[in-house]
Amino acid sequence: ACLADADRNLGLGMVHSLTPHLKPRHTLMRSIRLFGPALPVQCNGPDFFAMVQALQSAPPPGTVLVVRGPSRLACAGELFTAECRRLGLGGLVVDGCIRDTESIRRMDFPVYSHDVTPAAGTYESPGRVGEPITVGPEDVRIAAGDLLCGDDDGVVCCALSCGKEGDVTQWLEQLVMEAEKIQKREQEVLRHVTEGTPLLSLLGL
């Protein structure tokens, strides 16, 4: 939330929410966080062979697989999630369906999806790995290397590939610094409210 607020305050336009379209499927309230550079994966309709291609590409540890599976059939489940965890990936984000959510909740690994279903897709047709994809009804563009951040509230994309003028590292640092300031202020306000100070008086309203 603080990243989105910081982006709004600075007018950068680089943070895009993928929620409520995508929902967390891992166990909440365990401080499970998603963070890492995106590897876009485009499934071919109801076929999930693109997931195999993505794992065969040996993504570096910390990579977040962002999968577009435009189907009502699952393109990932407990087996793919377990393999992502074994490889040390940063998380799994699916614009489509997954299954085996009961098992996934026991893995302590960040997984987000649009929906769930017990039925799996086919395993025959190659997809695309590493090419930009769009996610959600607002067609948020996600390219390789874009930064994904997620918590219990949902997931956002920091679009490092958006073509903004200037040093990407510099305005990413500005974003993080502003987010840290916002978080610190909110924690201070929360402390005062907990101690009995009215919220509206703290906000000057």
GROMACS .gro file of C-alpha atoms in nm:
model
  205
    1ALA     CA    1   0.000   0.000   0.000
    2CYS     CA    2   0.281   0.241   0.084
    3LEU     CA    3   0.440   0.190  -0.259
    4ALA     CA    4   0.114   0.283  -0.430
    5ASP     CA    5   0.077   0.589  -0.206
    6ALA     CA    6   0.436   0.692  -0.273
    7ASP     CA    7   0.385   0.660  -0.647
    8ARG     CA    8   0.075   0.881  -0.624
    9ASN     CA    9   0.254   1.143  -0.411
   10LEU     CA   10   0.553   1.162  -0.645
   11GLY     CA   11   0.346   1.146  -0.964
   12LEU     CA   12   0.571   0.877  -1.113
   13GLY     CA   13   0.300   0.659  -1.264
   14MET     CA   14   0.515   0.347  -1.231
   15VAL     CA   15   0.315   0.145  -0.975
   16HIS     CA   16   0.011  -0.046  -1.100
   17SER     CA   17  -0.216  -0.255  -0.879
   18LEU     CA   18  -0.310  -0.602  -1.001
   19THR     CA   19  -0.569  -0.632  -0.724
   20PRO     CA   20  -0.862  -0.704  -0.682
   21HIS     CA   21  -0.827  -0.894  -1.010
   22LEU     CA   22  -0.561  -1.115  -0.852
   23LYS     CA   23  -0.607  -1.255  -0.502
   24PRO     CA   24  -0.361  -1.419  -0.261
   25ARG     CA   25  -0.400  -1.796  -0.240
   26HIS     CA   26  -0.131  -1.865   0.020
   27THR     CA   27  -0.202  -1.863   0.394
   28LEU     CA   28  -0.259  -1.509   0.517
   29MET     CA   29  -0.137  -1.364   0.847
   30ARG     CA   30   0.205  -1.532   0.822
   31SER     CA   31   0.387  -1.230   0.682
   32ILE     CA   32   0.440  -1.405   0.348
   33ARG     CA   33   0.570  -1.146   0.103
   34LEU     CA   34   0.624  -1.153  -0.271
   35PHE     CA   35   0.913  -0.954  -0.411
   36GLY     CA   36   1.125  -0.992  -0.721
   37PRO     CA   37   1.173  -0.925  -1.091
   38ALA     CA   38   0.906  -1.056  -1.326
   39LEU     CA   39   0.945  -1.332  -1.582
   40PRO     CA   40   0.634  -1.308  -1.805
   41VAL     CA   41   0.482  -1.635  -1.923
   42GLN     CA   42   0.207  -1.654  -2.187
   43CYS     CA   43   0.010  -1.979  -2.201
   44ASN     CA   44  -0.145  -2.090  -2.528
   45GLY     CA   45  -0.515  -2.089  -2.439
   46PRO     CA   46  -0.600  -2.372  -2.196
   47ASP     CA   47  -0.258  -2.536  -2.234
   48PHE     CA   48  -0.004  -2.502  -1.949
   49PHE     CA   49   0.310  -2.624  -2.129
   50ALA     CA   50   0.442  -2.266  -2.110
   51MET     CA   51   0.488  -2.325  -1.735
   52VAL     CA   52   0.725  -2.610  -1.816
   53GLN     CA   53   0.912  -2.387  -2.058
   54ALA     CA   54   0.949  -2.120  -1.790
   55LEU     CA   55   1.092  -2.363  -1.536
   56GLN     CA   56   1.324  -2.515  -1.799
   57SER     CA   57   1.463  -2.167  -1.869
   58ALA     CA   58   1.634  -2.180  -1.527
   59PRO     CA   59   1.506  -1.848  -1.387
   60PRO     CA   60   1.739  -1.700  -1.123
   61PRO     CA   61   1.640  -1.730  -0.757
   62GLY     CA   62   1.403  -1.452  -0.656
   63THR     CA   63   1.233  -1.437  -0.995
   64VAL     CA   64   0.855  -1.403  -0.991
   65LEU     CA   65   0.672  -1.601  -1.259
   66VAL     CA   66   0.385  -1.390  -1.396
   67VAL     CA   67   0.162  -1.619  -1.600
   68ARG     CA   68  -0.118  -1.521  -1.834
   69GLY     CA   69  -0.345  -1.822  -1.874
   70PRO     CA   70  -0.664  -1.700  -2.045
   71SER     CA   71  -0.873  -2.006  -1.965
   72ARG     CA   72  -1.115  -2.144  -1.708
   73LEU     CA   73  -0.878  -2.440  -1.666
   74ALA     CA   74  -0.588  -2.439  -1.420
   75CYS     CA   75  -0.238  -2.373  -1.551
   76ALA     CA   76  -0.067  -2.431  -1.214
   77GLY     CA   77  -0.122  -2.620  -0.890
   78GLU     CA   78   0.065  -2.774  -0.600
   79LEU     CA   79   0.335  -2.939  -0.815
   80PHE     CA   80   0.438  -2.627  -1.004
   81THR     CA   81   0.419  -2.424  -0.682
   82ALA     CA   82   0.641  -2.675  -0.501
   83GLU     CA   83   0.895  -2.658  -0.785
   84CYS     CA   84   0.894  -2.276  -0.777
   85ARG     CA   85   0.961  -2.293  -0.406
   86ARG     CA   86   1.240  -2.551  -0.453
   87LEU     CA   87   1.408  -2.324  -0.708
   88GLY     CA   88   1.398  -2.032  -0.465
   89LEU     CA   89   1.173  -1.820  -0.684
   90GLY     CA   90   1.013  -1.508  -0.542
   91GLY     CA   91   0.654  -1.605  -0.612
   92LEU     CA   92   0.392  -1.715  -0.862
   93VAL     CA   93   0.132  -1.478  -1.009
   94VAL     CA   94  -0.133  -1.623  -1.241
   95ASP     CA   95  -0.380  -1.418  -1.444
   96GLY     CA   96  -0.601  -1.722  -1.480
   97CYS     CA   97  -0.687  -2.024  -1.267
   98ILE     CA   98  -0.488  -2.242  -1.031
   99ARG     CA   99  -0.587  -2.546  -0.828
  100ASP     CA  100  -0.475  -2.739  -0.516
  101THR     CA  101  -0.518  -2.432  -0.297
  102GLU     CA  102  -0.540  -2.634   0.026
  103SER     CA  103  -0.194  -2.777  -0.039
  104ILE     CA  104  -0.058  -2.439  -0.154
  105ARG     CA  105  -0.166  -2.280   0.174
  106ARG     CA  106   0.067  -2.521   0.358
  107MET     CA  107   0.374  -2.426   0.152
  108ASP     CA  108   0.442  -2.076   0.288
  109PHE     CA  109   0.508  -1.957  -0.066
  110PRO     CA  110   0.343  -1.648  -0.222
  111VAL     CA  111   0.085  -1.737  -0.488
  112TYR     CA  112  -0.173  -1.506  -0.645
  113SER     CA  113  -0.435  -1.591  -0.905
  114HIS     CA  114  -0.753  -1.458  -1.060
  115ASP     CA  115  -0.956  -1.768  -0.983
  116VAL     CA  116  -0.944  -2.133  -0.879
  117THR     CA  117  -1.078  -2.451  -1.038
  118PRO     CA  118  -1.027  -2.826  -0.989
  119ALA     CA  119  -0.987  -2.886  -1.364
  120ALA     CA  120  -0.644  -2.869  -1.527
  121GLY     CA  121  -0.560  -2.758  -1.879
  122THR     CA  122  -0.379  -2.955  -2.147
  123TYR     CA  123  -0.006  -3.022  -2.179
  124GLU     CA  124   0.071  -3.007  -2.549
  125SER     CA  125   0.118  -2.659  -2.693
  126PRO     CA  126   0.420  -2.432  -2.633
  127GLY     CA  127   0.362  -2.078  -2.517
  128ARG     CA  128   0.592  -1.776  -2.483
  129VAL     CA  129   0.839  -1.698  -2.207
  130GLY     CA  130   1.009  -1.364  -2.145
  131GLU     CA  131   0.793  -1.155  -2.378
  132PRO     CA  132   0.573  -0.875  -2.237
  133ILE     CA  133   0.219  -0.968  -2.137
  134THR     CA  134  -0.086  -0.777  -2.016
  135VAL     CA  135  -0.263  -0.863  -1.693
  136GLY     CA  136  -0.616  -0.798  -1.575
  137PRO     CA  137  -0.908  -0.602  -1.717
  138GLU     CA  138  -0.698  -0.284  -1.728
  139ASP     CA  139  -0.432  -0.458  -1.940
  140VAL     CA  140  -0.142  -0.373  -1.710
  141ARG     CA  141   0.173  -0.433  -1.914
  142ILE     CA  142   0.437  -0.649  -1.747
  143ALA     CA  143   0.778  -0.702  -1.904
  144ALA     CA  144   1.078  -0.904  -1.796
  145GLY     CA  145   1.252  -0.733  -1.506
  146ASP     CA  146   0.954  -0.530  -1.385
  147LEU     CA  147   0.940  -0.545  -1.006
  148LEU     CA  148   0.653  -0.733  -0.839
  149CYS     CA  149   0.564  -0.667  -0.475
  150GLY     CA  150   0.287  -0.845  -0.285
  151ASP     CA  151   0.141  -0.888   0.062
  152ASP     CA  152  -0.191  -0.994   0.216
  153ASP     CA  153  -0.370  -0.704   0.043
  154GLY     CA  154  -0.260  -0.802  -0.307
  155VAL     CA  155   0.018  -0.742  -0.557
  156VAL     CA  156   0.150  -0.440  -0.746
  157CYS     CA  157   0.385  -0.405  -1.041
  158CYS     CA  158   0.658  -0.142  -1.047
  159ALA     CA  159   0.697  -0.089  -1.419
  160LEU     CA  160   1.072  -0.045  -1.458
  161SER     CA  161   1.030  -0.097  -1.833
  162CYS     CA  162   0.776   0.182  -1.881
  163GLY     CA  163   1.025   0.401  -2.067
  164LYS     CA  164   1.021   0.686  -1.816
  165GLU     CA  165   1.293   0.940  -1.884
  166GLY     CA  166   1.591   0.953  -1.649
  167ASP     CA  167   1.780   0.703  -1.437
  168VAL     CA  168   1.553   0.411  -1.341
  169THR     CA  169   1.758   0.342  -1.029
  170GLN     CA  170   1.721   0.702  -0.917
  171TRP     CA  171   1.344   0.720  -0.934
  172LEU     CA  172   1.310   0.371  -0.789
  173GLU     CA  173   1.514   0.490  -0.491
  174GLN     CA  174   1.288   0.796  -0.463
  175LEU     CA  175   0.985   0.568  -0.464
  176VAL     CA  176   1.123   0.346  -0.187
  177MET     CA  177   1.229   0.643   0.026
  178GLU     CA  178   0.885   0.803  -0.004
  179ALA     CA  179   0.717   0.471   0.081
  180GLU     CA  180   0.934   0.437   0.392
  181LYS     CA  181   0.840   0.791   0.500
  182ILE     CA  182   0.470   0.713   0.455
  183GLN     CA  183   0.499   0.391   0.652
  184LYS     CA  184   0.681   0.568   0.935
  185ARG     CA  185   0.416   0.842   0.950
  186GLU     CA  186   0.132   0.591   0.952
  187GLN     CA  187   0.294   0.388   1.229
  188GLU     CA  188   0.327   0.704   1.437
  189VAL     CA  189  -0.037   0.798   1.377
  190LEU     CA  190  -0.146   0.443   1.465
  191ARG     CA  191   0.050   0.462   1.791
  192HIS     CA  192  -0.127   0.784   1.890
  193VAL     CA  193  -0.470   0.645   1.801
  194THR     CA  194  -0.398   0.330   2.001
  195GLU     CA  195  -0.309   0.552   2.298
  196GLY     CA  196  -0.644   0.731   2.269
  197THR     CA  197  -0.590   1.031   2.041
  198PRO     CA  198  -0.876   1.085   1.791
  199LEU     CA  199  -0.770   1.005   1.435
  200LEU     CA  200  -0.936   1.310   1.280
  201SER     CA  201  -0.747   1.546   1.510
  202LEU     CA  202  -0.419   1.386   1.408
  203LEU     CA  203  -0.513   1.435   1.044
  204GLY     CA  204  -0.606   1.798   1.105
  205LEU     CA  205  -0.970   1.743   1.006
   0.00000   0.00000   0.00000
